[in-house]
Short mmCIF file of C-alpha atoms and ligand atoms in Angstrom, two decimals:
data_model
loop_
_atom_site.label_atom_id
_atom_site.label_comp_id
_atom_site.label_asym_id
_atom_site.label_seq_id
_atom_site.Cartn_x
_atom_site.Cartn_y
_atom_site.Cartn_z
CA MET A 30 -165.92 -65.35 -100.44
CA SER A 31 -168.29 -68.09 -99.31
CA ASP A 32 -167.31 -71.72 -99.82
CA SER A 33 -170.49 -72.31 -101.86
CA THR A 34 -169.57 -69.57 -104.37
CA LYS A 35 -166.11 -71.06 -104.67
CA GLU A 36 -167.59 -74.52 -105.24
CA GLN A 37 -170.04 -73.17 -107.86
CA ASN A 38 -167.26 -71.36 -109.72
CA THR A 39 -165.00 -74.41 -109.57
CA ALA A 40 -167.82 -76.63 -110.82
CA ALA A 41 -168.52 -74.15 -113.65
CA ASN A 42 -164.82 -74.46 -114.55
CA LEU A 43 -164.30 -70.68 -114.69
CA VAL A 44 -161.01 -69.55 -116.21
CA ALA A 45 -159.31 -66.16 -115.81
CA VAL A 46 -156.28 -64.67 -117.57
CA VAL A 47 -154.44 -61.96 -115.62
CA THR A 48 -151.70 -59.98 -117.39
CA GLY A 49 -148.67 -59.01 -115.31
CA GLY A 50 -149.89 -61.39 -112.62
CA GLY A 51 -146.57 -62.09 -110.88
CA ARG A 52 -146.53 -59.22 -108.42
CA GLY A 53 -148.38 -56.24 -106.97
CA ILE A 54 -152.00 -55.75 -107.97
CA GLY A 55 -151.88 -58.52 -110.61
CA ARG A 56 -150.70 -61.04 -108.03
CA ALA A 57 -153.49 -60.04 -105.63
CA VAL A 58 -156.05 -60.38 -108.45
CA CYS A 59 -154.76 -63.88 -109.30
CA LEU A 60 -155.03 -64.98 -105.66
CA GLU A 61 -158.47 -63.40 -105.16
CA LEU A 62 -159.89 -65.04 -108.29
CA ALA A 63 -158.35 -68.39 -107.33
CA SER A 64 -159.92 -68.08 -103.86
CA ARG A 65 -163.27 -67.72 -105.66
CA GLY A 66 -162.72 -70.97 -107.59
CA TYR A 67 -161.29 -69.69 -110.87
CA SER A 68 -158.48 -71.47 -112.69
CA VAL A 69 -155.91 -68.76 -113.37
CA VAL A 70 -153.45 -68.03 -116.17
CA VAL A 71 -150.70 -65.93 -114.60
CA ASN A 72 -149.00 -63.90 -117.34
CA TYR A 73 -145.48 -62.50 -116.93
CA SER A 74 -143.14 -60.73 -119.33
CA HIS A 75 -139.60 -61.37 -118.08
CA SER A 76 -138.55 -63.64 -115.20
CA SER A 77 -140.89 -66.51 -114.36
CA ASP A 78 -139.89 -66.69 -110.66
CA ALA A 79 -142.64 -64.49 -109.24
CA ALA A 80 -145.33 -65.93 -111.54
CA ASP A 81 -144.28 -69.48 -110.63
CA GLU A 82 -144.58 -68.57 -106.96
CA VAL A 83 -148.15 -67.30 -107.54
CA VAL A 84 -148.97 -70.53 -109.40
CA SER A 85 -147.63 -72.62 -106.48
CA GLN A 86 -149.65 -70.59 -103.98
CA ILE A 87 -152.85 -71.05 -106.02
CA LYS A 88 -152.27 -74.80 -106.37
CA ALA A 89 -151.61 -75.09 -102.63
CA GLN A 90 -155.08 -73.57 -102.11
CA GLY A 91 -156.64 -76.24 -104.33
CA SER A 92 -157.21 -74.28 -107.55
CA GLU A 93 -155.56 -74.67 -110.96
CA ALA A 94 -153.01 -72.25 -112.44
CA ILE A 95 -150.33 -71.97 -115.10
CA ALA A 96 -147.73 -69.27 -115.81
CA VAL A 97 -147.44 -68.02 -119.41
CA LYS A 98 -144.71 -65.71 -120.70
CA ALA A 99 -145.82 -62.93 -123.06
CA ASP A 100 -145.04 -59.27 -123.59
CA VAL A 101 -148.59 -57.97 -124.01
CA SER A 102 -147.40 -54.93 -125.96
CA ASP A 103 -146.45 -57.32 -128.77
CA HIS A 104 -149.47 -58.19 -130.91
CA ASP A 105 -148.33 -61.77 -131.62
CA GLU A 106 -147.24 -62.52 -128.05
CA ALA A 107 -150.60 -61.29 -126.74
CA LYS A 108 -152.30 -63.68 -129.20
CA ALA A 109 -150.03 -66.51 -128.06
CA LEU A 110 -151.04 -65.81 -124.43
CA ILE A 111 -154.75 -66.09 -125.24
CA ASP A 112 -154.13 -69.19 -127.39
CA ALA A 113 -152.09 -70.85 -124.61
CA ALA A 114 -154.85 -70.22 -122.07
CA ILE A 115 -157.47 -71.76 -124.37
CA GLU A 116 -155.23 -74.69 -125.25
CA HIS A 117 -154.65 -75.50 -121.59
CA PHE A 118 -158.05 -74.76 -120.02
CA GLY A 119 -160.40 -74.95 -123.05
CA HIS A 120 -161.92 -71.47 -122.76
CA ILE A 121 -161.55 -68.04 -121.07
CA ASP A 122 -164.31 -66.49 -118.93
CA VAL A 123 -162.43 -63.48 -117.60
CA LEU A 124 -159.57 -61.32 -118.89
CA VAL A 125 -157.92 -58.86 -116.52
CA ASN A 126 -155.65 -56.37 -118.28
CA ASN A 127 -153.36 -55.41 -115.43
CA ALA A 128 -149.88 -55.17 -116.99
CA GLY A 129 -148.56 -51.63 -116.81
CA ILE A 130 -145.46 -49.47 -116.50
CA THR A 131 -144.53 -45.89 -115.63
CA ARG A 132 -141.77 -43.66 -117.07
CA ASP A 133 -142.45 -40.43 -115.17
CA ASN A 134 -141.09 -37.02 -116.05
CA LEU A 135 -142.30 -33.49 -116.54
CA MET A 136 -143.67 -33.08 -120.05
CA MET A 137 -140.89 -30.73 -121.19
CA ARG A 138 -138.27 -33.32 -120.20
CA MET A 139 -140.17 -36.42 -121.32
CA SER A 140 -138.54 -38.25 -124.22
CA SER A 141 -140.56 -39.64 -127.13
CA GLU A 142 -139.30 -43.10 -126.13
CA ASP A 143 -140.75 -42.74 -122.63
CA PHE A 144 -144.04 -41.50 -124.02
CA GLU A 145 -144.27 -44.29 -126.57
CA SER A 146 -143.20 -47.16 -124.30
CA VAL A 147 -145.83 -46.34 -121.67
CA VAL A 148 -148.61 -46.01 -124.25
CA LYS A 149 -147.39 -49.19 -125.97
CA VAL A 150 -147.50 -51.38 -122.86
CA ASN A 151 -150.46 -49.88 -121.01
CA LEU A 152 -152.83 -48.95 -123.84
CA GLU A 153 -151.78 -51.11 -126.79
CA GLY A 154 -151.15 -54.09 -124.49
CA THR A 155 -154.72 -53.81 -123.22
CA PHE A 156 -155.99 -53.44 -126.79
CA ASN A 157 -154.00 -56.48 -127.99
CA CYS A 158 -155.37 -58.79 -125.30
CA MET A 159 -158.96 -57.53 -125.66
CA LYS A 160 -158.78 -57.95 -129.43
CA HIS A 161 -157.55 -61.53 -129.24
CA VAL A 162 -159.93 -62.63 -126.49
CA ALA A 163 -162.95 -61.08 -128.20
CA ARG A 164 -163.40 -63.81 -130.84
CA PRO A 165 -163.46 -66.79 -128.45
CA MET A 166 -165.68 -64.87 -126.03
CA LEU A 167 -168.05 -63.89 -128.88
CA LYS A 168 -168.28 -67.56 -129.92
CA GLN A 169 -169.13 -68.70 -126.40
CA ARG A 170 -171.50 -65.70 -125.98
CA LYS A 171 -170.15 -65.01 -122.54
CA GLY A 172 -167.25 -63.23 -120.93
CA ALA A 173 -166.03 -60.42 -118.71
CA ILE A 174 -163.08 -58.10 -119.24
CA VAL A 175 -161.72 -55.89 -116.47
CA ASN A 176 -159.12 -53.30 -117.41
CA ILE A 177 -156.89 -51.69 -114.81
CA ALA A 178 -156.91 -47.96 -115.50
CA SER A 179 -155.85 -45.38 -112.91
CA VAL A 180 -157.28 -42.43 -111.09
CA VAL A 181 -154.53 -40.52 -112.95
CA GLY A 182 -156.43 -41.24 -116.18
CA VAL A 183 -159.45 -39.47 -114.63
CA ILE A 184 -157.91 -36.43 -112.92
CA GLY A 185 -154.37 -36.25 -114.41
CA ASN A 186 -151.07 -35.95 -112.56
CA ALA A 187 -148.06 -33.67 -113.04
CA GLY A 188 -145.12 -35.73 -114.27
CA GLN A 189 -147.30 -38.46 -115.75
CA ALA A 190 -148.57 -37.11 -119.10
CA ASN A 191 -147.67 -40.39 -120.80
CA TYR A 192 -149.20 -42.57 -118.09
CA ALA A 193 -152.33 -40.39 -117.79
CA ALA A 194 -152.81 -40.52 -121.57
CA SER A 195 -152.50 -44.31 -121.55
CA LYS A 196 -154.94 -44.73 -118.67
CA ALA A 197 -157.48 -42.22 -120.02
CA GLY A 198 -157.17 -44.15 -123.28
CA ILE A 199 -157.99 -47.38 -121.44
CA ILE A 200 -161.15 -45.76 -120.08
CA GLY A 201 -162.30 -44.71 -123.56
CA MET A 202 -161.39 -48.10 -124.97
CA THR A 203 -163.26 -49.89 -122.17
CA LYS A 204 -166.45 -47.99 -123.00
CA SER A 205 -166.03 -48.63 -126.74
CA ALA A 206 -165.44 -52.34 -126.22
CA ALA A 207 -168.44 -52.50 -123.88
CA ARG A 208 -170.59 -51.08 -126.69
CA GLU A 209 -169.14 -53.50 -129.27
CA LEU A 210 -169.48 -56.66 -127.20
CA ALA A 211 -172.57 -56.22 -125.02
CA SER A 212 -174.96 -57.87 -127.48
CA ARG A 213 -173.04 -61.15 -127.05
CA ASN A 214 -173.17 -61.01 -123.25
CA ILE A 215 -169.58 -59.82 -122.85
CA ARG A 216 -169.14 -57.13 -120.22
CA VAL A 217 -166.19 -54.72 -120.22
CA ASN A 218 -165.41 -52.57 -117.19
CA ALA A 219 -162.44 -50.81 -115.62
CA VAL A 220 -161.08 -50.33 -112.15
CA ALA A 221 -159.18 -47.08 -111.57
CA PRO A 222 -156.88 -47.55 -108.58
CA GLY A 223 -155.65 -44.60 -106.56
CA PHE A 224 -152.36 -44.78 -104.67
CA ILE A 225 -151.67 -48.47 -104.01
CA ASP A 226 -148.75 -49.89 -102.04
CA THR A 227 -146.79 -51.80 -104.72
CA SER A 228 -143.36 -51.63 -106.33
CA MET A 229 -144.79 -49.08 -108.78
CA THR A 230 -145.34 -46.53 -105.99
CA GLN A 231 -142.43 -47.59 -103.75
CA VAL A 232 -140.03 -45.87 -106.18
CA LEU A 233 -141.69 -42.45 -105.71
CA SER A 234 -139.81 -39.79 -103.75
CA ASP A 235 -140.98 -39.10 -100.18
CA LYS A 236 -142.17 -35.67 -101.34
CA ALA A 237 -144.30 -37.19 -104.12
CA LYS A 238 -145.67 -39.81 -101.71
CA GLU A 239 -146.62 -37.14 -99.15
CA ALA A 240 -148.33 -35.02 -101.82
CA LEU A 241 -150.32 -38.03 -103.05
CA GLN A 242 -151.17 -39.27 -99.58
CA SER A 243 -152.55 -35.88 -98.56
CA GLN A 244 -155.23 -36.26 -101.27
CA ILE A 245 -156.57 -39.57 -99.93
CA LEU A 246 -159.79 -38.87 -98.02
CA LEU A 247 -159.69 -42.22 -96.24
CA GLY A 248 -156.21 -41.40 -94.99
CA ARG A 249 -154.34 -44.54 -96.00
CA LEU A 250 -152.65 -46.06 -99.00
CA GLY A 251 -154.63 -48.75 -100.78
CA GLN A 252 -153.49 -52.35 -100.68
CA PRO A 253 -153.41 -54.60 -103.77
CA GLU A 254 -156.23 -56.63 -102.17
CA ASP A 255 -158.50 -53.54 -102.21
CA ILE A 256 -158.20 -53.54 -106.01
CA ALA A 257 -158.44 -57.31 -106.35
CA LYS A 258 -161.83 -57.39 -104.60
CA ALA A 259 -163.27 -54.77 -106.97
CA VAL A 260 -161.87 -56.65 -109.98
CA ALA A 261 -163.35 -59.95 -108.78
CA PHE A 262 -166.72 -58.24 -108.25
CA LEU A 263 -166.78 -56.80 -111.79
CA ALA A 264 -165.62 -60.14 -113.22
CA GLY A 265 -168.30 -62.17 -111.48
CA GLU A 266 -172.01 -62.88 -111.63
CA GLU A 267 -172.82 -60.25 -109.00
CA ALA A 268 -171.96 -57.64 -111.65
CA SER A 269 -173.92 -59.31 -114.46
CA TYR A 270 -175.86 -56.07 -115.23
CA ILE A 271 -172.82 -53.78 -115.16
CA THR A 272 -170.86 -52.86 -118.28
CA GLY A 273 -168.86 -49.88 -119.55
CA GLN A 274 -168.22 -48.60 -116.02
CA VAL A 275 -165.12 -47.27 -114.31
CA ILE A 276 -164.92 -47.82 -110.56
CA CYS A 277 -162.38 -45.63 -108.78
CA VAL A 278 -160.92 -47.60 -105.90
CA ASP A 279 -158.89 -44.75 -104.51
CA GLY A 280 -159.87 -43.87 -100.95
CA GLY A 281 -161.75 -40.86 -102.32
CA ILE A 282 -159.01 -39.12 -104.35
CA ALA A 283 -161.11 -38.51 -107.46
CA ILE A 284 -164.39 -37.18 -106.04
P1 NAD B 7 -146.09 -53.51 -110.62
O1 NAD B 7 -144.99 -52.80 -111.31
O2 NAD B 7 -145.82 -54.15 -109.31
O3 NAD B 7 -146.75 -54.59 -111.58
C1 NAD B 7 -146.87 -54.43 -112.95
C2 NAD B 7 -146.85 -55.80 -113.58
O4 NAD B 7 -146.98 -55.67 -115.00
C3 NAD B 7 -145.53 -56.54 -113.33
O5 NAD B 7 -145.79 -57.89 -113.01
C4 NAD B 7 -144.82 -56.44 -114.68
O6 NAD B 7 -143.92 -57.50 -114.92
C5 NAD B 7 -146.01 -56.49 -115.62
N1 NAD B 7 -145.70 -55.99 -116.94
C6 NAD B 7 -145.07 -54.82 -117.28
N2 NAD B 7 -144.94 -54.74 -118.61
C7 NAD B 7 -145.48 -55.87 -119.13
C8 NAD B 7 -145.64 -56.35 -120.45
N3 NAD B 7 -145.21 -55.64 -121.51
N4 NAD B 7 -146.25 -57.55 -120.63
C9 NAD B 7 -146.68 -58.28 -119.58
N5 NAD B 7 -146.55 -57.87 -118.30
C10 NAD B 7 -145.96 -56.67 -118.09
O7 NAD B 7 -147.23 -52.41 -110.46
P2 NAD B 7 -148.71 -52.47 -109.85
O8 NAD B 7 -148.83 -51.31 -108.97
O9 NAD B 7 -149.04 -53.81 -109.36
O10 NAD B 7 -149.55 -52.13 -111.19
C11 NAD B 7 -150.51 -52.99 -111.76
C12 NAD B 7 -151.46 -52.16 -112.60
O11 NAD B 7 -152.15 -51.24 -111.76
C13 NAD B 7 -150.76 -51.30 -113.66
O12 NAD B 7 -151.55 -51.26 -114.83
C14 NAD B 7 -150.73 -49.93 -113.02
O13 NAD B 7 -150.65 -48.91 -113.98
C15 NAD B 7 -152.04 -49.94 -112.28
N6 NAD B 7 -152.12 -48.95 -111.21
C16 NAD B 7 -151.29 -49.02 -110.12
C17 NAD B 7 -151.41 -48.05 -109.14
C18 NAD B 7 -150.56 -48.04 -107.90
O14 NAD B 7 -150.67 -47.10 -107.11
N7 NAD B 7 -149.72 -49.05 -107.66
C19 NAD B 7 -152.35 -47.03 -109.27
C20 NAD B 7 -153.15 -46.99 -110.39
C21 NAD B 7 -153.04 -47.96 -111.35
#
């Protein structure tokens, strides 16, 4: 990112909220947006250590950041997250719904709890944050929301019926929100990552990793930074005529 874009964004006092921003893709998104001049609200749900480390790194690079605790699957905590961001920075320009979990199992062995918890965090968490950020964004007649879906929500995956349902749901919800909010200059898009090297995929068995890797046309796992760059693009002015879209950043898995 050029220094002039960073200066313009800093001068415009752009503010981004990133859910689950302490590690993995969320962390990379926080750092990428900060490098482009955004002030960043780094959300976390349990221990603050990782989020605090991201905040320190952003501040060391000369941008502003705070860490805010909230379980996004809880309606009131998601509201408190949005309120805290506005109280501290005055407004929100960008919301990135990144928080997500997996509870994989074959459908016949999947418990109702594992189905519900994944849908609750991934889908309802995204809904909660979009719902609460919509009003302030509508008032300011400006905003961008980027939801992290998954290529699994597009093509499915054995052992991930719950996760695929939640991510396909995010895609439908992204398009619906784009239709609801476009008239007030609020854009809503999604990034659908493929197989990215984070703690979420490190727990997969070698067999599952090999099977996934064999589907990647570009022949390598994605890095969190690959996703962060696409998110920053969709969040920013360069994408000002793009809404309701899903960009697969997956090395070619889904074509
Ligand atoms: P990760 O497990 O490293 O990060 C997930 C983050 O979400 C963590 O910081 C976690 O604390 C946070 N989180 C979980 N539940 C939360 C809650 N209720 N409230 C607030 N925060 C919560 O995994 P990742 O790979 O960085 O995943 C980030 C996003 O990307 C997820 O939505 C995931 O589904 C999606 N994704 C990842 C991959 C991949 O290959 N890694 C592929 C497709 C999509």
